[in-house]
Short mmCIF file of C-alpha atoms in Angstrom, two decimals:
data_model
loop_
_atom_site.label_atom_id
_atom_site.label_comp_id
_atom_site.label_asym_id
_atom_site.label_seq_id
_atom_site.Cartn_x
_atom_site.Cartn_y
_atom_site.Cartn_z
CA GLY A 1 22.77 8.54 6.76
CA ASP A 2 22.41 5.84 4.15
CA SER A 3 24.23 5.90 0.85
CA VAL A 4 25.96 3.91 -1.86
CA THR A 5 29.19 5.05 -3.51
CA GLN A 6 30.48 3.93 -6.89
CA THR A 7 33.76 5.68 -7.52
CA GLU A 8 34.06 5.02 -11.25
CA GLY A 9 31.62 6.73 -13.54
CA GLN A 10 33.03 5.11 -16.67
CA VAL A 11 35.18 2.04 -17.20
CA THR A 12 36.67 0.76 -20.46
CA VAL A 13 38.00 -2.79 -20.67
CA SER A 14 39.25 -4.90 -23.54
CA GLU A 15 37.34 -8.06 -24.33
CA SER A 16 38.47 -11.15 -22.38
CA LYS A 17 40.11 -9.01 -19.67
CA SER A 18 39.02 -8.97 -16.04
CA LEU A 19 36.72 -6.39 -14.50
CA ILE A 20 36.11 -4.95 -11.08
CA ILE A 21 33.57 -2.22 -10.35
CA ASN A 22 33.82 -0.80 -6.86
CA CYS A 23 30.87 -0.28 -4.54
CA THR A 24 30.84 0.75 -0.90
CA TYR A 25 27.84 1.43 1.25
CA SER A 26 26.99 3.24 4.42
CA THR A 27 23.91 2.79 6.57
CA THR A 28 22.76 3.97 9.96
CA SER A 29 19.08 3.04 9.66
CA ILE A 30 19.00 -0.39 8.00
CA ALA A 31 19.54 -3.20 10.44
CA TYR A 32 19.94 -5.96 7.83
CA PRO A 33 21.06 -4.43 4.55
CA ASN A 34 20.33 -6.24 1.32
CA LEU A 35 22.80 -5.51 -1.47
CA PHE A 36 22.07 -5.56 -5.18
CA TRP A 37 23.69 -5.08 -8.55
CA TYR A 38 21.40 -3.92 -11.33
CA VAL A 39 22.34 -3.61 -15.01
CA ARG A 40 20.84 -1.40 -17.67
CA TYR A 41 21.50 -2.29 -21.29
CA PRO A 42 21.03 0.42 -23.94
CA GLY A 43 17.36 1.15 -24.52
CA GLU A 44 16.17 -1.06 -21.70
CA GLY A 45 15.15 -0.71 -18.06
CA LEU A 46 17.18 -1.85 -15.11
CA GLN A 47 17.42 -5.58 -14.55
CA LEU A 48 18.49 -7.31 -11.41
CA LEU A 49 21.91 -8.87 -11.98
CA LEU A 50 22.50 -10.36 -8.55
CA LYS A 51 21.60 -9.88 -4.94
CA VAL A 52 22.98 -10.92 -1.56
CA ILE A 53 20.97 -10.53 1.61
CA THR A 54 23.38 -12.10 4.11
CA ALA A 55 26.74 -10.65 5.08
CA GLY A 56 29.66 -12.84 4.08
CA GLN A 57 27.81 -14.48 1.20
CA LYS A 58 28.61 -14.24 -2.49
CA GLY A 59 26.14 -13.76 -5.28
CA SER A 60 26.76 -14.68 -8.88
CA SER A 61 25.03 -14.43 -12.23
CA ARG A 62 26.06 -14.47 -15.90
CA GLY A 63 29.74 -14.79 -14.91
CA PHE A 64 29.58 -11.81 -12.55
CA GLU A 65 30.06 -12.17 -8.83
CA ALA A 66 30.02 -9.95 -5.75
CA THR A 67 30.72 -10.64 -2.10
CA TYR A 68 28.90 -8.85 0.72
CA ASN A 69 31.71 -7.69 3.02
CA LYS A 70 30.32 -6.19 6.20
CA GLU A 71 33.75 -5.38 7.64
CA THR A 72 34.77 -3.18 4.73
CA THR A 73 31.15 -2.25 3.85
CA SER A 74 31.85 -3.20 0.26
CA PHE A 75 30.08 -5.09 -2.50
CA HIS A 76 32.44 -4.96 -5.49
CA LEU A 77 31.33 -6.49 -8.78
CA GLN A 78 33.84 -8.72 -10.57
CA LYS A 79 34.08 -10.72 -13.76
CA ALA A 80 37.05 -12.76 -14.88
CA SER A 81 36.60 -12.29 -18.61
CA VAL A 82 34.29 -9.65 -20.05
CA GLN A 83 32.52 -9.78 -23.38
CA GLU A 84 31.40 -7.00 -25.68
CA SER A 85 27.79 -7.82 -24.75
CA ASP A 86 28.55 -6.83 -21.15
CA SER A 87 28.69 -3.18 -22.19
CA ALA A 88 26.02 -1.51 -20.05
CA VAL A 89 25.52 0.67 -17.00
CA TYR A 90 25.87 -1.09 -13.66
CA TYR A 91 24.21 0.16 -10.48
CA CYS A 92 24.97 -0.92 -6.95
CA ALA A 93 22.03 -0.63 -4.56
CA LEU A 94 21.25 -0.98 -0.87
CA GLY A 95 17.84 -1.96 0.46
CA ASP A 96 15.97 -3.19 3.46
CA LEU A 97 14.00 -6.43 3.34
CA GLY A 98 10.84 -5.21 4.96
CA TYR A 99 10.87 -1.47 4.46
CA GLN A 100 11.12 1.11 1.75
CA ASN A 101 14.61 2.42 2.35
CA PHE A 102 16.38 1.91 -0.95
CA TYR A 103 19.48 3.63 -2.27
CA PHE A 104 21.23 3.49 -5.63
CA GLY A 105 24.79 4.35 -6.53
CA LYS A 106 25.36 6.75 -9.42
CA GLY A 107 26.08 3.95 -11.85
CA THR A 108 29.20 2.83 -13.70
CA SER A 109 29.13 2.80 -17.48
CA LEU A 110 31.12 -0.17 -18.79
CA THR A 111 32.41 -0.22 -22.36
CA VAL A 112 34.03 -3.42 -23.57
CA ILE A 113 36.31 -2.96 -26.56
CA PRO A 114 36.50 -5.89 -28.98
CA GLU B 1 5.37 -10.87 -20.73
CA ALA B 2 6.80 -7.63 -19.35
CA ALA B 3 5.64 -7.09 -15.78
CA VAL B 4 6.25 -3.32 -15.65
CA THR B 5 5.35 -1.25 -18.69
CA GLN B 6 5.66 2.45 -19.31
CA SER B 7 4.14 4.79 -21.84
CA PRO B 8 5.03 6.72 -23.81
CA ARG B 9 8.59 5.53 -24.41
CA ASN B 10 9.59 8.91 -25.78
CA LYS B 11 7.99 12.32 -25.33
CA VAL B 12 8.89 15.81 -26.49
CA THR B 13 7.10 18.82 -25.08
CA VAL B 14 7.66 22.54 -24.72
CA THR B 15 8.33 24.61 -21.63
CA GLY B 16 5.08 25.09 -19.74
CA GLY B 17 3.49 22.05 -21.31
CA ASN B 18 1.45 19.40 -19.54
CA VAL B 19 2.81 15.84 -19.50
CA THR B 20 1.55 12.58 -18.02
CA LEU B 21 3.76 9.52 -17.82
CA SER B 22 2.04 6.19 -17.24
CA CYS B 23 3.19 3.03 -15.54
CA ARG B 24 1.44 -0.30 -15.14
CA GLN B 25 2.64 -3.35 -13.24
CA THR B 26 1.25 -6.86 -13.27
CA ASN B 27 3.39 -8.17 -10.41
CA SER B 28 0.62 -7.70 -7.81
CA HIS B 29 3.09 -5.54 -5.91
CA ASN B 30 2.03 -3.05 -3.29
CA TYR B 31 4.81 -0.54 -3.89
CA MET B 32 5.42 1.50 -6.99
CA TYR B 33 8.07 4.14 -7.61
CA TRP B 34 9.00 6.91 -10.01
CA TYR B 35 12.68 7.71 -10.55
CA ARG B 36 14.57 10.05 -12.79
CA GLN B 37 17.95 9.14 -14.18
CA ASP B 38 20.47 11.84 -15.05
CA THR B 39 24.13 11.45 -15.88
CA GLY B 40 26.23 11.86 -12.76
CA HIS B 41 23.28 11.50 -10.42
CA GLY B 42 22.21 7.91 -10.73
CA LEU B 43 18.56 7.20 -9.97
CA ARG B 44 16.72 9.73 -7.87
CA LEU B 45 13.37 8.95 -6.28
CA ILE B 46 10.59 11.38 -7.18
CA HIS B 47 7.48 9.80 -5.60
CA TYR B 48 6.34 6.40 -4.47
CA SER B 49 3.16 4.72 -3.34
CA TYR B 50 2.24 1.71 -1.23
CA GLY B 51 -1.23 1.24 -2.62
CA ALA B 52 -4.13 2.72 -4.52
CA GLY B 53 -4.82 6.26 -3.36
CA ASN B 54 -1.55 6.51 -1.45
CA LEU B 55 1.30 8.85 -2.34
CA GLN B 56 4.63 9.38 -0.62
CA ILE B 57 7.15 12.09 -1.38
CA GLY B 58 10.58 11.03 -2.55
CA ASP B 59 13.88 12.86 -2.65
CA VAL B 60 13.29 15.17 -5.65
CA PRO B 61 9.53 15.87 -5.76
CA ASP B 62 9.53 19.54 -6.82
CA GLY B 63 7.63 20.11 -10.05
CA TYR B 64 6.06 16.66 -10.04
CA LYS B 65 2.73 15.26 -8.97
CA ALA B 66 1.80 11.61 -8.94
CA THR B 67 -1.34 9.57 -8.59
CA ARG B 68 -1.92 5.86 -7.92
CA THR B 69 -5.34 5.03 -9.26
CA THR B 70 -5.25 1.24 -8.80
CA GLN B 71 -2.77 -1.31 -7.52
CA GLU B 72 -1.55 -1.66 -11.11
CA ASP B 73 -1.39 1.96 -12.31
CA PHE B 74 0.86 4.82 -11.22
CA PHE B 75 1.03 8.13 -13.06
CA LEU B 76 3.58 10.94 -12.97
CA LEU B 77 2.31 14.42 -13.85
CA LEU B 78 4.32 17.42 -14.93
CA GLU B 79 1.87 20.32 -15.06
CA LEU B 80 4.28 23.06 -16.10
CA ALA B 81 7.20 21.27 -17.65
CA SER B 82 10.61 22.91 -17.55
CA PRO B 83 13.86 22.09 -19.41
CA SER B 84 15.37 20.93 -16.09
CA GLN B 85 12.90 18.05 -16.20
CA THR B 86 14.44 16.67 -19.36
CA SER B 87 15.48 13.23 -18.22
CA LEU B 88 15.01 9.49 -18.43
CA TYR B 89 12.17 8.36 -16.15
CA PHE B 90 11.84 4.89 -14.71
CA CYS B 91 8.94 3.28 -12.96
CA ALA B 92 9.46 0.32 -10.62
CA SER B 93 7.46 -1.95 -8.35
CA SER B 94 8.25 -4.07 -5.31
CA GLY B 95 6.42 -6.33 -2.92
CA GLN B 96 6.53 -9.51 -0.92
CA PRO B 97 8.53 -11.55 -0.18
CA ASN B 98 11.37 -9.04 -0.50
CA TYR B 99 10.36 -5.40 -0.64
CA ALA B 100 13.96 -4.47 -1.25
CA GLU B 101 14.00 -6.00 -4.74
CA GLN B 102 12.59 -3.67 -7.35
CA PHE B 103 11.38 -4.49 -10.84
CA PHE B 104 11.78 -1.79 -13.44
CA GLY B 105 10.00 -0.65 -16.56
CA PRO B 106 11.89 0.17 -19.77
CA GLY B 107 11.92 3.92 -19.15
CA THR B 108 10.46 7.04 -20.75
CA ARG B 109 12.75 9.60 -22.28
CA LEU B 110 11.28 13.08 -21.83
CA THR B 111 12.62 16.16 -23.58
CA VAL B 112 11.37 19.60 -22.61
CA LEU B 113 12.30 22.23 -25.18
#
Protein backbone atom coordinates (compact mmCIF):
# COMPACT_ATOMS: atom_id res chain seq x y z
CA GLY A 1 0.00 0.00 0.00
CA ASP A 2 0.82 3.67 0.14
CA SER A 3 1.58 5.51 3.34
CA VAL A 4 3.60 8.21 5.06
CA THR A 5 5.13 7.77 8.50
CA GLN A 6 6.16 10.55 10.86
CA THR A 7 7.57 8.96 13.98
CA GLU A 8 7.48 12.01 16.26
CA GLY A 9 4.12 13.32 17.30
CA GLN A 10 5.59 16.20 19.30
CA VAL A 11 8.99 17.85 19.26
CA THR A 12 10.29 20.59 21.56
CA VAL A 13 13.39 22.56 20.61
CA SER A 14 15.07 25.59 22.10
CA GLU A 15 15.31 28.68 19.95
CA SER A 16 18.39 28.84 17.69
CA LYS A 17 18.93 25.06 17.91
CA SER A 18 18.74 22.72 14.94
CA LEU A 19 15.71 20.66 13.99
CA ILE A 20 15.03 17.46 12.15
CA ILE A 21 11.56 15.97 11.67
CA ASN A 22 11.58 12.48 10.24
CA CYS A 23 9.41 11.32 7.36
CA THR A 24 9.46 8.05 5.48
CA TYR A 25 7.13 6.93 2.77
CA SER A 26 6.00 3.75 1.14
CA THR A 27 4.27 3.36 -2.20
CA THR A 28 3.31 0.50 -4.46
CA SER A 29 0.93 2.37 -6.76
CA ILE A 30 2.58 5.73 -7.48
CA ALA A 31 5.14 5.53 -10.23
CA TYR A 32 6.59 9.02 -9.71
CA PRO A 33 5.93 10.14 -6.15
CA ASN A 34 5.82 13.83 -5.36
CA LEU A 35 6.79 14.69 -1.79
CA PHE A 36 5.54 17.64 0.22
CA TRP A 37 5.88 19.32 3.59
CA TYR A 38 2.87 21.30 4.74
CA VAL A 39 2.72 23.51 7.83
CA ARG A 40 -0.28 24.52 9.90
CA TYR A 41 0.07 27.51 12.19
CA PRO A 42 -2.40 27.90 15.06
CA GLY A 43 -5.82 28.95 13.81
CA GLU A 44 -4.90 28.61 10.15
CA GLY A 45 -5.21 26.03 7.38
CA LEU A 46 -2.38 24.00 5.97
CA GLN A 47 0.12 25.84 3.82
CA LEU A 48 2.59 24.30 1.46
CA LEU A 49 6.08 24.69 2.91
CA LEU A 50 8.08 22.95 0.21
CA LYS A 51 7.78 20.28 -2.41
CA VAL A 52 10.12 18.05 -4.41
CA ILE A 53 8.92 16.09 -7.40
CA THR A 54 12.21 14.53 -8.52
CA ALA A 55 14.17 11.95 -6.57
CA GLY A 56 17.56 13.18 -5.43
CA GLN A 57 16.54 16.84 -5.40
CA LYS A 58 16.32 19.15 -2.41
CA GLY A 59 13.57 21.60 -1.69
CA SER A 60 13.92 24.62 0.55
CA SER A 61 11.77 27.41 1.93
CA ARG A 62 11.90 29.80 4.89
CA GLY A 63 15.15 28.20 6.10
CA PHE A 64 13.72 24.68 5.99
CA GLU A 65 15.00 22.06 3.63
CA ALA A 66 14.25 18.45 2.72
CA THR A 67 15.91 16.01 0.35
CA TYR A 68 13.96 13.38 -1.58
CA ASN A 69 15.91 10.17 -0.96
CA LYS A 70 14.53 7.33 -3.04
CA GLU A 71 17.01 4.77 -1.69
CA THR A 72 15.95 5.23 1.92
CA THR A 73 12.40 6.35 0.99
CA SER A 74 12.83 9.35 3.24
CA PHE A 75 12.03 13.06 3.11
CA HIS A 76 13.23 14.46 6.45
CA LEU A 77 12.64 18.13 7.22
CA GLN A 78 15.59 20.09 8.62
CA LYS A 79 16.35 23.58 9.82
CA ALA A 80 19.68 24.79 11.15
CA SER A 81 18.33 27.35 13.60
CA VAL A 82 14.68 27.43 14.63
CA GLN A 83 12.74 30.46 15.78
CA GLU A 84 9.78 30.74 18.10
CA SER A 85 7.62 31.63 15.08
CA ASP A 86 8.31 28.16 13.64
CA SER A 87 6.06 26.62 16.28
CA ALA A 88 3.39 24.81 14.26
CA VAL A 89 2.28 21.39 13.10
CA TYR A 90 4.24 19.94 10.19
CA TYR A 91 2.81 17.33 7.83
CA CYS A 92 4.72 15.20 5.37
CA ALA A 93 2.70 14.14 2.33
CA LEU A 94 3.00 11.90 -0.71
CA GLY A 95 1.17 12.53 -3.96
CA ASP A 96 1.01 11.65 -7.60
CA LEU A 97 1.37 14.33 -10.27
CA GLY A 98 -1.52 13.31 -12.45
CA TYR A 99 -3.81 11.35 -10.18
CA GLN A 100 -5.66 11.65 -6.94
CA ASN A 101 -3.59 9.39 -4.73
CA PHE A 102 -2.54 11.59 -1.85
CA TYR A 103 -1.38 10.57 1.61
CA PHE A 104 -0.57 12.60 4.71
CA GLY A 105 1.52 11.69 7.70
CA LYS A 106 0.00 12.14 11.15
CA GLY A 107 1.76 15.43 11.71
CA THR A 108 4.51 16.56 14.07
CA SER A 109 3.76 19.36 16.50
CA LEU A 110 6.81 21.57 16.93
CA THR A 111 7.18 23.82 19.96
CA VAL A 112 10.11 26.21 20.00
CA ILE A 113 11.05 27.45 23.46
CA PRO A 114 12.47 30.97 23.65
CA GLU B 1 -7.33 37.13 -1.47
CA ALA B 2 -7.88 33.70 0.07
CA ALA B 3 -8.43 31.10 -2.64
CA VAL B 4 -10.16 28.50 -0.45
CA THR B 5 -12.67 29.70 2.12
CA GLN B 6 -14.75 27.76 4.60
CA SER B 7 -17.81 28.60 6.63
CA PRO B 8 -18.63 28.58 9.41
CA ARG B 9 -15.26 28.71 11.15
CA ASN B 10 -16.74 27.32 14.34
CA LYS B 11 -19.93 25.35 14.92
CA VAL B 12 -21.51 23.77 17.97
CA THR B 13 -24.43 21.41 17.61
CA VAL B 14 -26.14 18.68 19.59
CA THR B 15 -26.24 14.95 18.99
CA GLY B 16 -28.71 14.22 16.20
CA GLY B 17 -28.45 17.71 14.79
CA ASN B 18 -28.14 18.66 11.15
CA VAL B 19 -24.95 20.44 10.05
CA THR B 20 -23.72 21.75 6.70
CA LEU B 21 -20.14 22.85 6.21
CA SER B 22 -19.40 25.00 3.17
CA CYS B 23 -16.30 25.38 1.06
CA ARG B 24 -15.62 27.67 -1.88
CA GLN B 25 -12.50 27.81 -4.04
CA THR B 26 -11.52 30.42 -6.59
CA ASN B 27 -8.52 28.52 -7.96
CA SER B 28 -10.47 27.14 -10.95
CA HIS B 29 -9.46 23.70 -9.73
CA ASN B 30 -11.26 20.55 -10.76
CA TYR B 31 -10.69 18.63 -7.55
CA MET B 32 -12.02 19.44 -4.12
CA TYR B 33 -11.63 17.49 -0.89
CA TRP B 34 -13.01 17.25 2.62
CA TYR B 35 -10.70 16.07 5.41
CA ARG B 36 -11.04 15.70 9.12
CA GLN B 37 -8.12 16.29 11.43
CA ASP B 38 -7.92 14.51 14.78
CA THR B 39 -4.99 14.30 17.14
CA GLY B 40 -2.99 11.16 16.45
CA HIS B 41 -4.64 10.54 13.11
CA GLY B 42 -3.41 13.29 10.88
CA LEU B 43 -5.69 14.25 8.01
CA ARG B 44 -8.23 11.68 6.91
CA LEU B 45 -10.08 11.99 3.62
CA ILE B 46 -13.87 11.95 3.92
CA HIS B 47 -15.07 12.69 0.37
CA TYR B 48 -13.72 14.31 -2.75
CA SER B 49 -15.00 15.45 -6.11
CA TYR B 50 -13.53 16.05 -9.55
CA GLY B 51 -16.23 18.36 -10.79
CA ALA B 52 -19.74 19.67 -10.38
CA GLY B 53 -22.16 16.84 -9.70
CA ASN B 54 -19.39 14.34 -9.03
CA LEU B 55 -18.71 12.70 -5.67
CA GLN B 56 -16.09 10.15 -4.69
CA ILE B 57 -15.88 8.29 -1.41
CA GLY B 58 -12.79 8.80 0.70
CA ASP B 59 -11.31 6.77 3.52
CA VAL B 60 -13.72 7.70 6.36
CA PRO B 61 -17.10 8.45 4.72
CA ASP B 62 -19.47 6.94 7.30
CA GLY B 63 -21.91 9.50 8.67
CA TYR B 64 -21.10 12.09 6.03
CA LYS B 65 -22.66 13.15 2.77
CA ALA B 66 -21.22 15.66 0.36
CA THR B 67 -22.39 17.58 -2.64
CA ARG B 68 -20.52 19.57 -5.31
CA THR B 69 -22.96 22.06 -6.74
CA THR B 70 -20.55 24.04 -8.94
CA GLN B 71 -16.86 23.96 -9.72
CA GLU B 72 -16.38 26.44 -6.88
CA ASP B 73 -18.63 25.03 -4.14
CA PHE B 74 -18.36 21.80 -2.15
CA PHE B 75 -20.54 21.04 0.87
CA LEU B 76 -20.20 18.49 3.65
CA LEU B 77 -23.42 17.35 5.32
CA LEU B 78 -23.83 15.69 8.68
CA GLU B 79 -27.49 14.71 8.91
CA LEU B 80 -27.44 13.05 12.33
CA ALA B 81 -24.39 14.45 14.03
CA SER B 82 -22.68 12.36 16.69
CA PRO B 83 -20.00 13.27 19.28
CA SER B 84 -17.50 11.13 17.33
CA GLN B 85 -17.74 13.71 14.56
CA THR B 86 -16.33 16.43 16.78
CA SER B 87 -13.25 17.42 14.83
CA LEU B 88 -11.44 20.03 12.79
CA TYR B 89 -12.55 19.90 9.15
CA PHE B 90 -10.47 21.09 6.23
CA CYS B 91 -11.46 21.66 2.66
CA ALA B 92 -8.85 21.65 -0.12
CA SER B 93 -8.64 21.97 -3.88
CA SER B 94 -6.18 20.84 -6.53
CA GLY B 95 -5.81 21.03 -10.27
CA GLN B 96 -3.46 21.52 -13.17
CA PRO B 97 -0.54 21.66 -13.60
CA ASN B 98 0.13 19.51 -10.53
CA TYR B 99 -2.85 17.65 -9.13
CA ALA B 100 -0.70 16.46 -6.26
CA GLU B 101 -0.42 19.94 -4.74
CA GLN B 102 -3.41 20.81 -2.59
CA PHE B 103 -4.54 24.22 -1.39
CA PHE B 104 -6.32 24.32 1.93
CA GLY B 105 -8.99 26.41 3.59
CA PRO B 106 -8.61 27.69 7.17
CA GLY B 107 -10.69 24.91 8.70
CA THR B 108 -13.99 24.56 10.55
CA ARG B 109 -14.01 23.42 14.14
CA LEU B 110 -17.13 21.37 14.82
CA THR B 111 -18.25 20.35 18.29
CA VAL B 112 -21.08 17.88 18.73
CA LEU B 113 -22.41 17.84 22.29
